[in-house]
Each structure stands twice: as structure tokens, then as C-alpha cells.
Amino acid sequence: MSPVGTLRALHHGRAPGDPLILPGPWDAASARVFEEAGSPALATPSAGIALSLGYEDEQVPPTEMFAAVARIVRSVSVPVSADIEAGYGLAPKELVERLLETGAVGCNLEDSYKGPGGPHTLRDPAEQADFLAEVRGAAGGSLFVNARVDTFLAGVPEPGAAIERARLYMAAGADCVYPILAPPEQLPALRAGIDGPLNAVVRAGGPSPQELGKLGATRVTFGPGLLHRSLGALRDIADELV
């Protein structure tokens, strides 16, 4: 099976409480650690890569982001999905070409934008669906597209708004939807309203991956959370040395 076929298959036929767990590597070394631990696939976090490269989140030049993703892909043998934010303003064909050149077989695409230090502004859902359809048309079956739904991030608490967007994005060709920062107690409603794989994020102090799976998540990711945990351990080591 091809890497993208493997990634796609990992999202289907999962039992409740057994979501696909996708660690988020921020560089080649962390990617190797996750693969050696048995992860069947990986999903890069844009915020984690930004921090590792010395940038604020959403401020990494696309050339540097694609290069970082390529280093991660090159270092492992499992499928890699890449968080490419809102697509960097690139036309769908160029975006797909540049992503596939890295060796990644999946991507996150978010439906909001924000300026430096500003709030997240939701993109018109019909426009985002058209964009996703163009990405799907350019990629064919060569990319697993995870469509991020940013309603909760943008301060819209009703699950209906996320479900409406998710349905549009699935109809446009997305393989999975990701209502980022959805409260865990709303996952059952999201699961009931969305016909397709559902991504949830693991947050410090929140439910475990298995608990999120029981609530309805098909897959769980961590954003930059694993990098922050690693930095905490590194600070402890540094304190011992100073």
C-alpha cells in the first residue's frame, strides 16, 4: 500500500476509545523518536516547527516550513502529514506541488487567518470549500486532506457552526475534519453531525487520547504540546547544570 493509502486506511474502522494517535514532531530527531516508539504515522504542528525555527506561530516563511517538513519526512519511514496553516496564499496547484515535493502525504488546512497579534477571522465557508475542492482536484488521491474548522478558536461556541462547515468541507473532498479546541463535552454532538473522520486535540490537563476517542474522536493530535513538554524536561536539566 502507498504511504497515502496507509494514512487513509489508519483513519477508518477504528473502535471507540481507540483513536489514531498522531504525535507531532518538530524536527528530524523528534520524528525518529516517535517512529521508534511505534507511531504508525506522524502529523507536524506548524506552531511547534515555528518555535523550533525561532519564529512566532504563523510567521514561518513557507520556504522554511516546507524545508522543515522535508527533513522530517526524510528521517522516517512512516507517512507524514504536514500542518501548512491556511496555505500561505499559494494557488492550490502550486501548494500541492510544493507539499508533495517534501514527501508528505497529508496536510492540515485551516479556515481562518490572523495578522500578527490579532484575533482569528473565519474565512467564508463556501470560499474555503471551493479552495479545498481545488486542492483535492490538484492532488487527486495523493494527499490526505485534514480540513481544520476554526469556529471554536474564533469564539463561536455553538457546535452547529462547526458541523455546518465540516459538512461543506467533507463534500468538497476533505478526508477528515478538525474542529480545533472543541470542548470535549461537545465531541459527541460533533461526531453525530459529521459523516467522516474527526480530529481532536489533546490538551494538558484534559482527557486522554483514549477518552477523546470514546467521546467521538477518530484521530488525536497534540499541536505543539509535545514540544512544550520536552522543553519543560530540558529546563529541568538546564537547572541542574547551572
Tab-separated table of C-alpha atoms in Angstrom:
chain	number	residue	atom	x	y	z
A	1	MET	CA	0.000	0.000	0.000
A	2	SER	CA	1.215	3.520	-0.769
A	3	PRO	CA	2.032	5.867	2.138
A	4	VAL	CA	-1.078	7.964	1.488
A	5	GLY	CA	-3.143	4.780	1.264
A	6	THR	CA	-1.723	3.679	4.602
A	7	LEU	CA	-2.510	7.043	6.194
A	8	ARG	CA	-6.054	6.986	4.826
A	9	ALA	CA	-6.660	3.416	5.988
A	10	LEU	CA	-5.492	4.264	9.518
A	11	HIS	CA	-8.457	6.631	9.869
A	12	HIS	CA	-11.135	4.026	9.179
A	13	GLY	CA	-12.539	1.043	11.041
A	14	ARG	CA	-11.424	2.327	14.430
A	15	ALA	CA	-13.237	1.223	17.582
A	16	PRO	CA	-14.484	3.791	20.115
A	17	GLY	CA	-11.702	4.507	22.552
A	18	ASP	CA	-9.035	3.535	20.020
A	19	PRO	CA	-8.363	6.722	18.032
A	20	LEU	CA	-5.426	7.130	15.683
A	21	ILE	CA	-2.726	8.818	17.774
A	22	LEU	CA	-0.506	11.066	15.675
A	23	PRO	CA	2.430	12.630	17.561
A	24	GLY	CA	3.642	15.987	16.298
A	25	PRO	CA	7.375	16.088	15.538
A	26	TRP	CA	9.055	19.462	15.207
A	27	ASP	CA	12.346	18.224	13.723
A	28	ALA	CA	14.036	15.085	12.404
A	29	ALA	CA	15.260	13.929	15.826
A	30	SER	CA	11.814	14.061	17.439
A	31	ALA	CA	10.297	12.347	14.397
A	32	ARG	CA	12.708	9.435	14.781
A	33	VAL	CA	11.861	9.103	18.476
A	34	PHE	CA	8.138	8.885	17.722
A	35	GLU	CA	8.652	6.366	14.928
A	36	GLU	CA	10.922	4.203	17.103
A	37	ALA	CA	8.221	4.237	19.787
A	38	GLY	CA	5.817	2.642	17.308
A	39	SER	CA	3.820	5.540	15.854
A	40	PRO	CA	2.258	4.390	12.552
A	41	ALA	CA	2.190	7.951	11.155
A	42	LEU	CA	3.111	11.492	12.201
A	43	ALA	CA	1.497	14.932	11.924
A	44	THR	CA	3.714	18.000	12.106
A	45	PRO	CA	2.476	21.022	14.096
A	46	SER	CA	3.086	24.383	12.463
A	47	ALA	CA	3.392	26.070	15.874
A	48	GLY	CA	5.962	23.508	17.030
A	49	ILE	CA	8.057	23.895	13.905
A	50	ALA	CA	7.805	27.676	14.200
A	51	LEU	CA	9.131	27.556	17.768
A	52	SER	CA	11.960	25.217	16.782
A	53	LEU	CA	12.978	27.596	13.991
A	54	GLY	CA	12.830	30.726	16.123
A	55	TYR	CA	9.589	32.190	14.784
A	56	GLU	CA	6.222	33.070	16.241
A	57	ASP	CA	3.359	30.822	15.205
A	58	GLU	CA	2.078	31.570	11.692
A	59	GLN	CA	5.157	33.676	10.916
A	60	VAL	CA	7.350	30.990	9.297
A	61	PRO	CA	8.164	31.733	5.644
A	62	PRO	CA	6.694	28.950	3.504
A	63	THR	CA	10.087	28.009	2.076
A	64	GLU	CA	11.393	27.316	5.585
A	65	MET	CA	8.258	25.401	6.577
A	66	PHE	CA	8.411	23.147	3.520
A	67	ALA	CA	12.127	22.561	4.114
A	68	ALA	CA	11.466	21.598	7.746
A	69	VAL	CA	8.722	19.183	6.691
A	70	ALA	CA	11.049	17.643	4.095
A	71	ARG	CA	13.717	16.997	6.745
A	72	ILE	CA	11.156	15.260	8.932
A	73	VAL	CA	9.824	13.126	6.073
A	74	ARG	CA	13.363	12.182	5.058
A	75	SER	CA	14.177	10.987	8.573
A	76	VAL	CA	11.368	8.415	8.951
A	77	SER	CA	9.692	5.620	7.037
A	78	VAL	CA	6.107	6.210	8.234
A	79	PRO	CA	3.596	8.528	6.487
A	80	VAL	CA	3.812	12.199	7.450
A	81	SER	CA	1.046	14.789	7.352
A	82	ALA	CA	2.062	18.452	7.469
A	83	ASP	CA	0.325	21.423	9.018
A	84	ILE	CA	0.555	24.065	6.305
A	85	GLU	CA	-1.654	26.624	8.044
A	86	ALA	CA	-4.006	28.339	5.574
A	87	GLY	CA	-1.851	27.547	2.541
A	88	TYR	CA	0.439	30.619	2.599
A	89	GLY	CA	-1.610	32.373	-0.070
A	90	LEU	CA	-0.395	29.931	-2.714
A	91	ALA	CA	-2.627	28.796	-5.549
A	92	PRO	CA	-3.896	25.246	-4.960
A	93	LYS	CA	-1.812	23.709	-7.759
A	94	GLU	CA	1.437	25.278	-6.522
A	95	LEU	CA	0.585	24.466	-2.913
A	96	VAL	CA	0.035	20.801	-3.735
A	97	GLU	CA	3.186	20.614	-5.846
A	98	ARG	CA	5.367	22.148	-3.146
A	99	LEU	CA	3.893	19.950	-0.445
A	100	LEU	CA	4.299	16.745	-2.449
A	101	GLU	CA	7.923	17.710	-3.144
A	102	THR	CA	8.570	17.416	0.602
A	103	GLY	CA	7.390	13.809	0.587
A	104	ALA	CA	4.429	14.498	2.892
A	105	VAL	CA	1.240	12.615	2.043
A	106	GLY	CA	-1.227	14.624	4.131
A	107	CYS	CA	-1.911	18.171	5.232
A	108	ASN	CA	-3.889	20.371	7.602
A	109	LEU	CA	-5.555	23.412	6.060
A	110	GLU	CA	-7.236	25.915	8.360
A	111	ASP	CA	-10.226	28.110	7.601
A	112	SER	CA	-9.200	31.262	9.437
A	113	TYR	CA	-6.480	33.845	9.236
A	114	LYS	CA	-4.973	36.405	11.570
A	115	GLY	CA	-2.442	39.177	11.468
A	116	PRO	CA	0.474	39.389	13.892
A	117	GLY	CA	-1.029	39.513	17.369
A	118	GLY	CA	-4.546	39.782	16.027
A	119	PRO	CA	-7.622	37.588	16.538
A	120	HIS	CA	-8.565	34.742	14.235
A	121	THR	CA	-11.008	35.741	11.496
A	122	LEU	CA	-13.072	32.975	9.938
A	123	ARG	CA	-12.994	32.627	6.190
A	124	ASP	CA	-16.302	32.400	4.346
A	125	PRO	CA	-17.150	28.667	4.486
A	126	ALA	CA	-18.233	28.468	0.844
A	127	GLU	CA	-14.958	30.075	-0.262
A	128	GLN	CA	-12.995	27.663	1.933
A	129	ALA	CA	-14.928	24.716	0.494
A	130	ASP	CA	-14.082	25.902	-3.020
A	131	PHE	CA	-10.421	26.172	-2.033
A	132	LEU	CA	-10.436	22.661	-0.599
A	133	ALA	CA	-12.099	21.345	-3.738
A	134	GLU	CA	-9.339	22.916	-5.842
A	135	VAL	CA	-6.693	21.361	-3.592
A	136	ARG	CA	-8.398	17.994	-3.968
A	137	GLY	CA	-8.586	18.455	-7.723
A	138	ALA	CA	-4.891	19.291	-7.936
A	139	ALA	CA	-3.835	16.470	-5.600
A	140	GLY	CA	-6.179	13.718	-6.736
A	141	GLY	CA	-5.742	10.853	-4.298
A	142	SER	CA	-2.132	11.701	-3.479
A	143	LEU	CA	-2.916	13.771	-0.349
A	144	PHE	CA	-4.926	13.111	2.794
A	145	VAL	CA	-6.621	16.458	3.466
A	146	ASN	CA	-7.492	17.326	7.069
A	147	ALA	CA	-9.733	20.403	6.986
A	148	ARG	CA	-9.414	22.461	10.145
A	149	VAL	CA	-12.575	24.120	11.424
A	150	ASP	CA	-11.702	27.183	13.488
A	151	THR	CA	-15.093	28.223	14.853
A	152	PHE	CA	-14.203	27.417	18.470
A	153	LEU	CA	-10.819	29.111	18.076
A	154	ALA	CA	-12.588	32.217	16.763
A	155	GLY	CA	-15.002	32.342	19.701
A	156	VAL	CA	-18.076	30.716	18.144
A	157	PRO	CA	-19.140	28.188	20.801
A	158	GLU	CA	-22.129	26.549	19.121
A	159	PRO	CA	-21.331	23.095	17.672
A	160	GLY	CA	-23.806	23.695	14.856
A	161	ALA	CA	-21.492	26.222	13.240
A	162	ALA	CA	-18.627	23.731	13.240
A	163	ILE	CA	-20.855	20.952	11.911
A	164	GLU	CA	-22.086	23.136	9.048
A	165	ARG	CA	-18.545	23.946	7.973
A	166	ALA	CA	-17.378	20.365	8.418
A	167	ARG	CA	-20.122	19.047	6.166
A	168	LEU	CA	-19.221	21.548	3.455
A	169	TYR	CA	-15.552	20.613	3.652
A	170	MET	CA	-16.218	16.875	3.529
A	171	ALA	CA	-18.441	17.415	0.486
A	172	ALA	CA	-15.590	19.397	-1.112
A	173	GLY	CA	-13.248	16.418	-0.812
A	174	ALA	CA	-11.677	16.626	2.647
A	175	ASP	CA	-10.735	13.265	4.174
A	176	CYS	CA	-11.072	14.400	7.794
A	177	VAL	CA	-12.211	17.475	9.706
A	178	TYR	CA	-10.543	19.091	12.696
A	179	PRO	CA	-12.697	21.391	14.872
A	180	ILE	CA	-9.716	22.661	16.812
A	181	LEU	CA	-10.261	23.468	20.508
A	182	ALA	CA	-13.715	21.906	20.508
A	183	PRO	CA	-14.658	21.330	24.172
A	184	PRO	CA	-14.515	17.597	24.892
A	185	GLU	CA	-18.150	17.581	26.025
A	186	GLN	CA	-19.169	18.703	22.532
A	187	LEU	CA	-17.395	15.865	20.726
A	188	PRO	CA	-20.446	13.529	20.858
A	189	ALA	CA	-22.591	16.158	19.103
A	190	LEU	CA	-19.872	16.768	16.527
A	191	ARG	CA	-19.492	13.025	15.976
A	192	ALA	CA	-23.242	12.647	15.450
A	193	GLY	CA	-23.378	15.535	12.993
A	194	ILE	CA	-20.291	14.797	10.882
A	195	ASP	CA	-20.051	11.865	8.489
A	196	GLY	CA	-16.315	11.257	8.371
A	197	PRO	CA	-13.166	11.068	10.490
A	198	LEU	CA	-12.989	13.609	13.316
A	199	ASN	CA	-9.722	15.046	14.681
A	200	ALA	CA	-9.463	16.264	18.291
A	201	VAL	CA	-6.521	17.858	20.061
A	202	VAL	CA	-5.026	16.569	23.302
A	203	ARG	CA	-4.574	19.412	25.807
A	204	ALA	CA	-2.615	19.497	29.034
A	205	GLY	CA	-4.875	18.534	31.927
A	206	GLY	CA	-7.633	17.407	29.578
A	207	PRO	CA	-8.963	13.992	28.585
A	208	SER	CA	-6.516	11.329	27.423
A	209	PRO	CA	-6.404	10.239	23.778
A	210	GLN	CA	-8.456	7.164	24.651
A	211	GLU	CA	-11.069	9.278	26.454
A	212	LEU	CA	-11.305	11.595	23.459
A	213	GLY	CA	-11.815	8.520	21.303
A	214	LYS	CA	-14.701	7.366	23.476
A	215	LEU	CA	-16.265	10.807	23.090
A	216	GLY	CA	-16.119	10.536	19.295
A	217	ALA	CA	-12.645	11.444	18.046
A	218	THR	CA	-11.280	9.297	15.210
A	219	ARG	CA	-7.794	10.731	15.497
A	220	VAL	CA	-5.967	12.810	18.060
A	221	THR	CA	-3.103	15.226	17.594
A	222	PHE	CA	-1.133	17.371	20.020
A	223	GLY	CA	-0.284	20.665	18.344
A	224	PRO	CA	2.945	21.960	19.899
A	225	GLY	CA	2.107	20.278	23.212
A	226	LEU	CA	4.749	17.556	22.974
A	227	LEU	CA	7.438	20.128	22.221
A	228	HIS	CA	6.392	22.152	25.269
A	229	ARG	CA	6.614	19.024	27.442
A	230	SER	CA	10.086	18.344	26.044
A	231	LEU	CA	11.156	21.910	26.749
A	232	GLY	CA	9.936	21.513	30.323
A	233	ALA	CA	12.182	18.473	30.739
A	234	LEU	CA	15.058	20.363	29.132
A	235	ARG	CA	14.577	23.257	31.571
A	236	ASP	CA	14.859	20.815	34.464
A	237	ILE	CA	18.123	19.514	33.019
A	238	ALA	CA	19.372	23.071	32.482
A	239	ASP	CA	18.528	23.997	36.082
A	240	GLU	CA	20.663	21.089	37.286
A	241	LEU	CA	23.600	22.312	35.208
A	242	VAL	CA	23.523	25.976	36.135
